[in-house]
PDB file of C-alpha atoms in Angstrom:
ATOM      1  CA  UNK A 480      14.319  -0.649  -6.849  1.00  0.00           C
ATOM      2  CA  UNK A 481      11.655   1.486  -6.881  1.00  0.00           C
ATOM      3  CA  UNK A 482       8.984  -0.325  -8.691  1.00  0.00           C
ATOM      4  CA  UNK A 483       5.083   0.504  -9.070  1.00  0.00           C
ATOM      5  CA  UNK A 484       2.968  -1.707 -10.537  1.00  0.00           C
ATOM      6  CA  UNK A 485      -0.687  -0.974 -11.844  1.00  0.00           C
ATOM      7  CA  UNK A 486      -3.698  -3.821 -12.423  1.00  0.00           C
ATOM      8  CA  UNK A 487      -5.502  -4.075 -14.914  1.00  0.00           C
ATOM      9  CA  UNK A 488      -3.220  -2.914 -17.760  1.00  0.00           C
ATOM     10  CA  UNK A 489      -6.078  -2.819 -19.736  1.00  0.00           C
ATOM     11  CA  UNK A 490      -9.673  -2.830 -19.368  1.00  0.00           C
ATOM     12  CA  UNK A 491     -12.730  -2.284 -21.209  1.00  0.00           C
ATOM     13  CA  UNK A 492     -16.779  -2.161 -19.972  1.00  0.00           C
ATOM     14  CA  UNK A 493     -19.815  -1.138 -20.219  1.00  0.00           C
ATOM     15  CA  UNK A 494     -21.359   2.604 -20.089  1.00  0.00           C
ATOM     16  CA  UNK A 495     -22.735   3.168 -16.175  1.00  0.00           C
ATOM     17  CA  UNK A 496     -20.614   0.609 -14.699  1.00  0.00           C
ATOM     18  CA  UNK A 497     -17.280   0.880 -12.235  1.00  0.00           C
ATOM     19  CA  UNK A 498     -14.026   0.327 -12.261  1.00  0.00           C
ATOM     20  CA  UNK A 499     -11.013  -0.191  -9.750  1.00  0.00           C
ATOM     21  CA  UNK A 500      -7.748   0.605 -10.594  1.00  0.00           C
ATOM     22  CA  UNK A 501      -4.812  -0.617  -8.157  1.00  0.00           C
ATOM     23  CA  UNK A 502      -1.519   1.164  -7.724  1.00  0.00           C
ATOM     24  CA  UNK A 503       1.599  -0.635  -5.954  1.00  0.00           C
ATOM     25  CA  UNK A 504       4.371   0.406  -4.597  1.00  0.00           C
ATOM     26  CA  UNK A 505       6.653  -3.284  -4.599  1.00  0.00           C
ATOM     27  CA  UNK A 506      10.038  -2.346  -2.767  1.00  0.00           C
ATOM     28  CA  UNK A 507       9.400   1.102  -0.802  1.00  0.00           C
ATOM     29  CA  UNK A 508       6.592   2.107   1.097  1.00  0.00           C
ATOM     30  CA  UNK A 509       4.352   5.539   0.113  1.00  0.00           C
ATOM     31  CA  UNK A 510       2.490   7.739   2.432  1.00  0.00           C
ATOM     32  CA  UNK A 511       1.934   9.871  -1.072  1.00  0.00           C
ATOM     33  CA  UNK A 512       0.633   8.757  -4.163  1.00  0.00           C
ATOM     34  CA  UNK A 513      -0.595  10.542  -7.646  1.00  0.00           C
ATOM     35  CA  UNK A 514      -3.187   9.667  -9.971  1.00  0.00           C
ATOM     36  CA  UNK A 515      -2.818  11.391 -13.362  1.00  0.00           C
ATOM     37  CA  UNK A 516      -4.646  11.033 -16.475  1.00  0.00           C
ATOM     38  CA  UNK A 517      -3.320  11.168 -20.231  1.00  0.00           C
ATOM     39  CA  UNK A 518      -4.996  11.741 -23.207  1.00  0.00           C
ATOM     40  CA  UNK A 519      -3.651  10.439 -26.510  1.00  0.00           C
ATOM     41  CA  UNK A 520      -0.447  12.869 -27.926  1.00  0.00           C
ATOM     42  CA  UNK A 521      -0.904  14.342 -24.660  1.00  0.00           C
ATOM     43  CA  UNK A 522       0.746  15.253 -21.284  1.00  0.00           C
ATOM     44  CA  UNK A 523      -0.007  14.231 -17.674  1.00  0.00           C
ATOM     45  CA  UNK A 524      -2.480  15.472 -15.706  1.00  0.00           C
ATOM     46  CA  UNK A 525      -2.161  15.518 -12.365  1.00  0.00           C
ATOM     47  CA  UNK A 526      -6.096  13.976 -11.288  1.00  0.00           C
ATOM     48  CA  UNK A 527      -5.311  13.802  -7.215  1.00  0.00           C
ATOM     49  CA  UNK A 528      -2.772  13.265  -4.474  1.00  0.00           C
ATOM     50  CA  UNK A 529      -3.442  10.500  -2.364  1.00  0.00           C
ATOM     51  CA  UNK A 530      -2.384  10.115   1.259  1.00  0.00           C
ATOM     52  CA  UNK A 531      -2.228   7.117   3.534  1.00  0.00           C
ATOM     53  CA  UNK A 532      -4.707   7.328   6.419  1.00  0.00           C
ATOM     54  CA  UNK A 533      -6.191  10.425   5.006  1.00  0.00           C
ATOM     55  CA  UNK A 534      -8.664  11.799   2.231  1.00  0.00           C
ATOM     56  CA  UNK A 535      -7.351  12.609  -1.392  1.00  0.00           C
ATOM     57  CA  UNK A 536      -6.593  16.047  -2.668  1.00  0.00           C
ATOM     58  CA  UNK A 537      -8.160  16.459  -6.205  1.00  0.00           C
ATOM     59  CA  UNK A 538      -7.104  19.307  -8.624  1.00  0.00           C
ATOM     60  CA  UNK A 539      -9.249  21.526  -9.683  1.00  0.00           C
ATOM     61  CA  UNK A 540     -11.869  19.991 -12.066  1.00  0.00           C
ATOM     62  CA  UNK A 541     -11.955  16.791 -11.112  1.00  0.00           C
ATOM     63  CA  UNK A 542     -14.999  14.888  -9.937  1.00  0.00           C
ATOM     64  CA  UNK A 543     -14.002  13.726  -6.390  1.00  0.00           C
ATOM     65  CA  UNK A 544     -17.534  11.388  -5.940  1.00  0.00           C
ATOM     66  CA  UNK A 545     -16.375  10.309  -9.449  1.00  0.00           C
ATOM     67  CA  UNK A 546     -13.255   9.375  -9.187  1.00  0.00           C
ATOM     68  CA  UNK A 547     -12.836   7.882  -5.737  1.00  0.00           C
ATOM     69  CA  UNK A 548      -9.278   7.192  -4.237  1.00  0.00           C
ATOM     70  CA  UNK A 549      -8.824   4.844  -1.536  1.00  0.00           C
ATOM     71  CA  UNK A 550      -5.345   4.974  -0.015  1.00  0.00           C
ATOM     72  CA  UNK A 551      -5.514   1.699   1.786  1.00  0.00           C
ATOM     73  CA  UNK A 552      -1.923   1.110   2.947  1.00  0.00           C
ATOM     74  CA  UNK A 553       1.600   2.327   2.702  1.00  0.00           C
ATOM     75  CA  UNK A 554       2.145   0.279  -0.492  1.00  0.00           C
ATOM     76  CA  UNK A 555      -1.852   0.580  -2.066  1.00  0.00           C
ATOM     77  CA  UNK A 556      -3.880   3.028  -3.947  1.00  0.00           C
ATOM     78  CA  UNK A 557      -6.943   2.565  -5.945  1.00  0.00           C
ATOM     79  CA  UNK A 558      -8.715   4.465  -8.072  1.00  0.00           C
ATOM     80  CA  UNK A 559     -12.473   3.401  -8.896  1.00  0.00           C
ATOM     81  CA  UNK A 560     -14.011   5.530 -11.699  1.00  0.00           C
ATOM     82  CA  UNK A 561     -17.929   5.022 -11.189  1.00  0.00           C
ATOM     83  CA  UNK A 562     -20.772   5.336 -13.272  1.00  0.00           C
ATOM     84  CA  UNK A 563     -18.138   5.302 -16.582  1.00  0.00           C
ATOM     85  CA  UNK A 564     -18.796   7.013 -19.637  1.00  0.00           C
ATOM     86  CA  UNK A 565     -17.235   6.933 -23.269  1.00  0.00           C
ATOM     87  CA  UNK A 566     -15.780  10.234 -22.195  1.00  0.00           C
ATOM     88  CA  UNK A 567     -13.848   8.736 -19.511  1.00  0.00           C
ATOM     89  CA  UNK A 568     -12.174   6.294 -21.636  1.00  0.00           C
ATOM     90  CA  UNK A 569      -8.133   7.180 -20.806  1.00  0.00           C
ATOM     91  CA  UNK A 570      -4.793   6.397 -20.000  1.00  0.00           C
ATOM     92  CA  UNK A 571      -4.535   6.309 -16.488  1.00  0.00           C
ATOM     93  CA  UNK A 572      -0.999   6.771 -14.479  1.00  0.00           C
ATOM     94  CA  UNK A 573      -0.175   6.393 -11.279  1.00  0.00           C
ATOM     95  CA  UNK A 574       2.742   7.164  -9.264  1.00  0.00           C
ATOM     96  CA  UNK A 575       4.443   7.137  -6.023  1.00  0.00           C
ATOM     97  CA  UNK A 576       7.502   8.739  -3.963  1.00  0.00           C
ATOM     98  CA  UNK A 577       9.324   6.797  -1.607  1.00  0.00           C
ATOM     99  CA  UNK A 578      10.061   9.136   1.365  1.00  0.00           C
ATOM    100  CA  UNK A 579      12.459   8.034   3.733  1.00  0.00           C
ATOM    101  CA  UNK A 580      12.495  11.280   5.674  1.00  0.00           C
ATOM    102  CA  UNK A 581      14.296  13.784   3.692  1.00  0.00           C
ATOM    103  CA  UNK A 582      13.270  15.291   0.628  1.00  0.00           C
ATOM    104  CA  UNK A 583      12.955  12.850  -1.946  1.00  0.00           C
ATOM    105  CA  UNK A 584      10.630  14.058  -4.665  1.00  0.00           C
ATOM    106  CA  UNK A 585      11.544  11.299  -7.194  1.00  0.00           C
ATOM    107  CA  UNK A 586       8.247   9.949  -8.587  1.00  0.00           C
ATOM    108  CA  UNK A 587       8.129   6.777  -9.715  1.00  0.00           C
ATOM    109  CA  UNK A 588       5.389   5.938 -12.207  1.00  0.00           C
ATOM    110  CA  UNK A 589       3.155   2.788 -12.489  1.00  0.00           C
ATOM    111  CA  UNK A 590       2.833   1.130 -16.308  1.00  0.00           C
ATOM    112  CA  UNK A 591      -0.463   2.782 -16.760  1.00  0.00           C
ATOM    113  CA  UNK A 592      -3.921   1.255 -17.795  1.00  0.00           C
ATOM    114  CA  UNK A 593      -5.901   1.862 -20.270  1.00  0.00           C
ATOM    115  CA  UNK A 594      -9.658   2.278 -19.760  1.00  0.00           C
ATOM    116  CA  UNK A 595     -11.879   1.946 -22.549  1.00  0.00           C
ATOM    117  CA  UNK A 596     -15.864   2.393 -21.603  1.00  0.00           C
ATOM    118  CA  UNK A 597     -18.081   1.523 -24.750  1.00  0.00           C
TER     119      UNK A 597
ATOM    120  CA  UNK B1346      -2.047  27.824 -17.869  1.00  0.00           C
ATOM    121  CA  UNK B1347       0.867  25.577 -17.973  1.00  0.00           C
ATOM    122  CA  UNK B1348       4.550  26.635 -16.547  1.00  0.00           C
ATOM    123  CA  UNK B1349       6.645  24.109 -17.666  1.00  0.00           C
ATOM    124  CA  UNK B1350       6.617  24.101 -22.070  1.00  0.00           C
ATOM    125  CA  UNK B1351       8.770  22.544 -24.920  1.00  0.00           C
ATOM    126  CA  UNK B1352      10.552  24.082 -27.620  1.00  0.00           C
ATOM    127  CA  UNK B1353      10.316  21.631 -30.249  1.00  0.00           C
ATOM    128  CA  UNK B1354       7.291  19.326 -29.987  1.00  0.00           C
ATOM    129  CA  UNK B1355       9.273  16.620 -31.936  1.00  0.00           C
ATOM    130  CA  UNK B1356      13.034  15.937 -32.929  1.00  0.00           C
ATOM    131  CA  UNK B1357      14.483  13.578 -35.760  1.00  0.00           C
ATOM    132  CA  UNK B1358      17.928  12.079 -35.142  1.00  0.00           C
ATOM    133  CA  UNK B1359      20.416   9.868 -36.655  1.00  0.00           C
ATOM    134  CA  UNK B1360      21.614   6.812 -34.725  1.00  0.00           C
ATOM    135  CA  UNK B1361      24.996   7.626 -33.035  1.00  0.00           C
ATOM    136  CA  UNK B1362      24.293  11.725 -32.804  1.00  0.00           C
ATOM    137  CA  UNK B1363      23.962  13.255 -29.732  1.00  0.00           C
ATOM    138  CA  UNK B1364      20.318  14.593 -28.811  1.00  0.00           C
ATOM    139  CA  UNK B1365      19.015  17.805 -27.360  1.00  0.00           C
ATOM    140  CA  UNK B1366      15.671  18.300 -25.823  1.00  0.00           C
ATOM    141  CA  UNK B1367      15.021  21.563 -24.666  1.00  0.00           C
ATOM    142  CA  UNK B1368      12.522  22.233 -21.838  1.00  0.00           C
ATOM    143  CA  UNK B1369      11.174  26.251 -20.734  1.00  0.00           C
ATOM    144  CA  UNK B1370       9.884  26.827 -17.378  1.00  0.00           C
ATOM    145  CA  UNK B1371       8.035  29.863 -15.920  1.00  0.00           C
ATOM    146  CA  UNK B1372       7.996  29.390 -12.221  1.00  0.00           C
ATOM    147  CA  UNK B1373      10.834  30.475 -10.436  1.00  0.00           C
ATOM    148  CA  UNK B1374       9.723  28.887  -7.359  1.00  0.00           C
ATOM    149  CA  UNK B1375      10.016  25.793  -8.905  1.00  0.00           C
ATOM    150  CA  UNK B1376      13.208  23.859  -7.083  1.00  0.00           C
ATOM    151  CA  UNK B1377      13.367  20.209  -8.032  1.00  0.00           C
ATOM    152  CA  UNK B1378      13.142  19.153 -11.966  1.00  0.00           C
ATOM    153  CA  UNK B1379      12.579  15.722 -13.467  1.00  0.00           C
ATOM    154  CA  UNK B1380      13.267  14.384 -16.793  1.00  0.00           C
ATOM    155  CA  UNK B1381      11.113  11.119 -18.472  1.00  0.00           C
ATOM    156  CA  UNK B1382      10.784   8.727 -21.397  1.00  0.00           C
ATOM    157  CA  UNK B1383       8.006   7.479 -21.984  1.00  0.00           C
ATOM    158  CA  UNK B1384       7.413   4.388 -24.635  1.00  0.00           C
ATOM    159  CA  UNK B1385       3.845   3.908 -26.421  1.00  0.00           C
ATOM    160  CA  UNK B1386       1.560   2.596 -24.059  1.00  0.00           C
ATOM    161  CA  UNK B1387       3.761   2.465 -20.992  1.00  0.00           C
ATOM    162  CA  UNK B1388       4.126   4.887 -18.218  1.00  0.00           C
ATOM    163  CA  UNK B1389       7.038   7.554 -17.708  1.00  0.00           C
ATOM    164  CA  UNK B1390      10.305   6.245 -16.816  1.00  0.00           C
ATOM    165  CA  UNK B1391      12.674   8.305 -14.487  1.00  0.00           C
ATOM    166  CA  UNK B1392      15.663   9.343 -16.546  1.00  0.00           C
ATOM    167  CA  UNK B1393      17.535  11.923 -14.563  1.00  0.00           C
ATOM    168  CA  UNK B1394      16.604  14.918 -11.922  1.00  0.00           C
ATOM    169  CA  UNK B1395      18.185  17.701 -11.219  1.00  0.00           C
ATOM    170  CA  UNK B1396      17.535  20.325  -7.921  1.00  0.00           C
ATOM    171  CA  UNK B1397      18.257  23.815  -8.101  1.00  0.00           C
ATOM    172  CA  UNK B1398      21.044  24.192  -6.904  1.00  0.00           C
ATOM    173  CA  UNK B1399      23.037  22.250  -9.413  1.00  0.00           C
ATOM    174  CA  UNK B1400      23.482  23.573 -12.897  1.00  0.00           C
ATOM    175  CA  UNK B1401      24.627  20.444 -14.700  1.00  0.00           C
ATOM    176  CA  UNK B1402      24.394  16.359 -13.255  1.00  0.00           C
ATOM    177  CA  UNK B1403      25.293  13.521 -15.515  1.00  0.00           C
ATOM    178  CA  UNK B1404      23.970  10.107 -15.652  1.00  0.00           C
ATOM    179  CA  UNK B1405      24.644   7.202 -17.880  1.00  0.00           C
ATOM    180  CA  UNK B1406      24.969   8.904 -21.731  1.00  0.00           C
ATOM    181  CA  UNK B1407      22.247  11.973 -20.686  1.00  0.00           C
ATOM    182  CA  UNK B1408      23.354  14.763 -19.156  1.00  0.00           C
ATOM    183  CA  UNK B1409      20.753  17.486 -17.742  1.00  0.00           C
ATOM    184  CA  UNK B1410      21.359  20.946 -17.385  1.00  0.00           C
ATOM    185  CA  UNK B1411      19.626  23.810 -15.738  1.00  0.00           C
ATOM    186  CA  UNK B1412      19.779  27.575 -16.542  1.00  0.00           C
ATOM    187  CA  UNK B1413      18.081  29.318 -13.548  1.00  0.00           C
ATOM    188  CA  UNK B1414      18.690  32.668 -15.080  1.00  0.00           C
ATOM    189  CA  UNK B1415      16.380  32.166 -18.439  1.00  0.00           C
ATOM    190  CA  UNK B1416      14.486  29.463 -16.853  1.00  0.00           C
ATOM    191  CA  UNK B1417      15.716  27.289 -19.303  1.00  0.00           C
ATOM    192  CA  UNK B1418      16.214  22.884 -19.024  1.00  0.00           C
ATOM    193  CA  UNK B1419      17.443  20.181 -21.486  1.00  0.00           C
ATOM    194  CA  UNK B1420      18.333  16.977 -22.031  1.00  0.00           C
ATOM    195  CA  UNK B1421      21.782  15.621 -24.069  1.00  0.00           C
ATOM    196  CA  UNK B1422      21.700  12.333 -25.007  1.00  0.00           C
ATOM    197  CA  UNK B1423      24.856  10.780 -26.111  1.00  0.00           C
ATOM    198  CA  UNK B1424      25.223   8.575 -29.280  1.00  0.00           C
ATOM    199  CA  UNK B1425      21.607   8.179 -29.345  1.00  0.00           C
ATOM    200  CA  UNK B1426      19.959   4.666 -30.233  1.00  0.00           C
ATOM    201  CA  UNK B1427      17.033   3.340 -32.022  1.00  0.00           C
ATOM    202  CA  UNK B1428      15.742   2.346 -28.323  1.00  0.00           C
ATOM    203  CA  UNK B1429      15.713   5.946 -27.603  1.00  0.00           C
ATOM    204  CA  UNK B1430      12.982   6.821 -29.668  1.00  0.00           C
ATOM    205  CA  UNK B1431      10.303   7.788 -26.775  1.00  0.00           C
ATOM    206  CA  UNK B1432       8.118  10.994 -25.771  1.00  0.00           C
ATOM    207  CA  UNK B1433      10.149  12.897 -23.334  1.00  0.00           C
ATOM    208  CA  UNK B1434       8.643  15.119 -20.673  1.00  0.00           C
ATOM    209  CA  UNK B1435      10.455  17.396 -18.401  1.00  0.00           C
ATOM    210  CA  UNK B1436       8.215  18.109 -14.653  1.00  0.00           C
ATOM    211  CA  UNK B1437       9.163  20.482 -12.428  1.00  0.00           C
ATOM    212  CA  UNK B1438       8.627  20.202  -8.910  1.00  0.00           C
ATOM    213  CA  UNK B1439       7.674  23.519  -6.341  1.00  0.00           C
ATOM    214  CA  UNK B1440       8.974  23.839  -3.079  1.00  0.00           C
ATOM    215  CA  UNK B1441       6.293  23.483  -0.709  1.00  0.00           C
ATOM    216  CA  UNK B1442       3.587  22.063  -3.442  1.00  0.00           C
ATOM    217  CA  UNK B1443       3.160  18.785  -1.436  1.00  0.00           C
ATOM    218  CA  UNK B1444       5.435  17.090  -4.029  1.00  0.00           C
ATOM    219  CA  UNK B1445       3.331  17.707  -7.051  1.00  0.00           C
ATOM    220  CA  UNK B1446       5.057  17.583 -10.366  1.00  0.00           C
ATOM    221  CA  UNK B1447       3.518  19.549 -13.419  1.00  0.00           C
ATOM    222  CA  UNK B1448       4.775  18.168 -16.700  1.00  0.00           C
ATOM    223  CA  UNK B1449       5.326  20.022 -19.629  1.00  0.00           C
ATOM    224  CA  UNK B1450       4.060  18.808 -23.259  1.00  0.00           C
ATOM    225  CA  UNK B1451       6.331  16.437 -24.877  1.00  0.00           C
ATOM    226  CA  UNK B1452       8.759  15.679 -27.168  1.00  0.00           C
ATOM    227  CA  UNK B1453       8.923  12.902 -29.435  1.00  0.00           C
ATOM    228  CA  UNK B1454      12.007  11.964 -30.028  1.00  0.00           C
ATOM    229  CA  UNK B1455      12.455   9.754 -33.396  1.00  0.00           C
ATOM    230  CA  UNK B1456      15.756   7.999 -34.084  1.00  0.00           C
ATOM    231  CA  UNK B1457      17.169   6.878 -37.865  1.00  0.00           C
ATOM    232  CA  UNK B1458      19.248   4.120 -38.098  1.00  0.00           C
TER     233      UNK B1458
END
């Protein structure tokens, strides 16, 4: 149980174009999602929380009109990075909780995809 | 900067020791701690969690335990395996941070058969 799944794995375009990045929670459902990014060698960073029915929470730094986080349903995130750059090129992670009620903080993380804008 | 560091950025075993990965933390607040493997190119894989009021919890060959007192967490792995060879994070969790987990920097761990 417990699974997220990300699409693409992979993707690659074009400088000044967008991209949509899907996060899935298949078995449980997740009013709370996380978007993180990793650089090579690196660790996670946490991008922004996103909530079901509401607007994301971005960390400090972090380009909300840029990155925009759509938290459709209780089993769908996306992420859409617009206007890419080379500098945006990235591991990205996502990851979700399933809450039942209590206090489950368990985060369960998507396979990641890699973003590569030439 | 960050709260949660490593000790040793990378660790070299031999196939069939037992593995340590040591893990600092500087927030006190923090309640709820996570430990991950993550394989090249994949994302992190939940290995074991432990909350804060446990000092030791045990899973399938790992074992995690947490020193409040020095702020100190690792990770035993028993008889370690080739397939063990991963980047492992620890992430501690705040009480009251909206379920936010900040990850500390790594280890690689590299097993010899």
């Amino acid at each position: 149980g417990a699974v997220v799944s990300q699409h693409p794995s992979r993707v690659i375009c074009k400088s000044g174009t967008s991209v949509k990045i899907e996060c899935r929670s298949l078995d449980f459902q997740a009013t709370t999602m996380f978007w993180y990014r990793q650089f090579p060698k690196k660790s996670l960073m946490l991008m922004a929380t996103s909530n079901e029915g509401s607007k994301a929470t971005y960390e400090q730094g972090v380009e909300k009109d840029k990155f925009l986080i759509n938290h459709a349903s209780l089993t769908l995130s996306t992420l859409t990075v617009t206007s890419a750059h080379p500098e945006d090129s990235s591991f990205y992670i996502c990851s979700a909780s399933p809450r039942t009620g209590g206090v489950t903080d368990t985060q369960y993380f998507g396979p990641g995809t890699r973003l590569t804008v030439l | 900067g960050e709260s949660v560091g490593l000790h040793l950025p990378t660790l070299s075993v031999q196939e069939g020791d037992n593995s340590i990965i040591n893990c600092a933390y500087s927030n006190s607040a923090s309640d709820y701690f996570i430990w991950y493997k993550q394989e090249s190119g994949k994302g992190p894989q939940f290995i074991i969690d432990i909350r804060s009021n446990m000092d030791k919890r045990q899973g399938q060959r790992v074992t995690v335990l947490l020193n409040k007192t020095v702020k100190h967490l690792s990770l035993q792995i028993a008889a370690t395996q080739p397939g063990d060879s991963a980047v492992y994070f620890c992430a501690e969790n705040m009480k009251g941070s909206n379920y936010k987990l900040t990850f500390g920097k790594g280890t690689l761990l590299t097993v010899n058969p």
